[in-house]
């Protein structure tokens, strides 16, 4: 008898369920909550400084949290190992690489021939592999490569990530399914008064918004140099940099902004979450992400859902910005970034609103969570032998 979808049990594994997990945590949470309306979903992860507070955002799901033992970066947890060993799931879906949870997920799948889906979340991209290169080579040799090869199916969020998986030498089937956005959450009005009250220096200014981790991968040094040149001709524009500092990189970015004489036109607002994050997206005139590498770039989709044009680089898989006339997809570097910034600021408000409308329509067509969850269910059915190979699965 065929297994009914509502009877399927999925075990979702992630190193962090909190803001510490950044976009990965957001993606796993939203996918898990959407899937919970279709099948039975359990979530396990590691405890960190914010996990208890941020667990509320997972409701109606209640993630099981386990303590780490030993070096934090490794994420070893004997409690997690025991929990996975006694799991009763039909499919285990592990998110992220280079830490103990992905290794723990593979063990029962190898022993019980249990289906395993792994989402690398960009951690096999060339830029990511070159960051702490030798540590990852050792981890790959010791445990990660074995776990990846055991996977019944890998999950890429875009064609670019699919190519990176193949270039890493993995022959597994790969499901190419994007990340979703809850478009209803990004339908709020600008609420500009709230923004101006919290950051008075933004009053009467047009806003270029960067919102992501303040990390070398995100290209903020290039943005600081480009903005230093571009803002001199546009006195009423302000660059807002929102996001948590990663390993002290913010100080380096601040020095670059000061060196470009752009301090008066740049505001660092720190990490923003919840309502304030949505209000900043709604209040900005356009969004910028000058990244060196993204497997998807969920914040790009969030900005589009908020009706904002987006400027990003070819380090992110967003050629659709050009195709659908909702932004700029440029080469990596200071010169193309400065040129695109100038072009975006020269547009009329009506032109930027029209681009934003194109972007919001694109999200409605392709990137809502019900669409993403339905595709993932088809993958789960296939790895269980309960359905045909989905169109999104590549075996070449």
PDB file of C-alpha atoms in Angstrom, residues 3 7-13 40-44 64 80-93 105 108-109 111-112 114-115 384:
ATOM      1  CA  UNK A   3       2.448   5.668   1.888  1.00  0.00           C
ATOM      2  CA  UNK A   7       1.537   9.808   7.122  1.00  0.00           C
ATOM      3  CA  UNK A   8       5.114  10.564   6.054  1.00  0.00           C
ATOM      4  CA  UNK A   9       7.566  11.414   8.832  1.00  0.00           C
ATOM      5  CA  UNK A  10      10.387  13.838   8.033  1.00  0.00           C
ATOM      6  CA  UNK A  11      13.325  14.546  10.335  1.00  0.00           C
ATOM      7  CA  UNK A  12      14.915  17.931   9.629  1.00  0.00           C
ATOM      8  CA  UNK A  13      18.444  18.426  10.957  1.00  0.00           C
ATOM      9  CA  UNK A  40       4.686  14.936  10.000  1.00  0.00           C
ATOM     10  CA  UNK A  41       7.819  16.990  10.648  1.00  0.00           C
ATOM     11  CA  UNK A  42      10.335  16.805  13.494  1.00  0.00           C
ATOM     12  CA  UNK A  43      13.235  19.246  13.837  1.00  0.00           C
ATOM     13  CA  UNK A  44      16.482  18.689  15.726  1.00  0.00           C
ATOM     14  CA  UNK A  64      14.525  19.478  19.951  1.00  0.00           C
ATOM     15  CA  UNK A  80      22.024  14.410  19.075  1.00  0.00           C
ATOM     16  CA  UNK A  81      23.814  11.213  18.066  1.00  0.00           C
ATOM     17  CA  UNK A  82      21.540   9.141  20.299  1.00  0.00           C
ATOM     18  CA  UNK A  83      18.421  10.935  19.017  1.00  0.00           C
ATOM     19  CA  UNK A  84      19.286  10.271  15.388  1.00  0.00           C
ATOM     20  CA  UNK A  85      20.081   6.656  16.159  1.00  0.00           C
ATOM     21  CA  UNK A  86      16.532   6.036  17.372  1.00  0.00           C
ATOM     22  CA  UNK A  87      14.731   8.145  14.772  1.00  0.00           C
ATOM     23  CA  UNK A  88      11.603   6.696  13.209  1.00  0.00           C
ATOM     24  CA  UNK A  89      11.470   9.002  10.207  1.00  0.00           C
ATOM     25  CA  UNK A  90      10.826   7.941   6.643  1.00  0.00           C
ATOM     26  CA  UNK A  91      13.352  10.484   5.374  1.00  0.00           C
ATOM     27  CA  UNK A  92      16.142  12.423   7.069  1.00  0.00           C
ATOM     28  CA  UNK A  93      16.808  15.859   5.578  1.00  0.00           C
ATOM     29  CA  UNK A 105      22.536  12.218   9.862  1.00  0.00           C
ATOM     30  CA  UNK A 108      21.605   5.661  10.373  1.00  0.00           C
ATOM     31  CA  UNK A 109      21.045   6.112   6.651  1.00  0.00           C
ATOM     32  CA  UNK A 111      23.182   1.389   8.512  1.00  0.00           C
ATOM     33  CA  UNK A 112      19.423   1.174   7.863  1.00  0.00           C
ATOM     34  CA  UNK A 114      17.219   5.065   5.205  1.00  0.00           C
ATOM     35  CA  UNK A 115      16.714   7.812   2.566  1.00  0.00           C
ATOM     36  CA  UNK A 384      11.035   6.498  -0.811  1.00  0.00           C
TER      37      UNK A 384
END
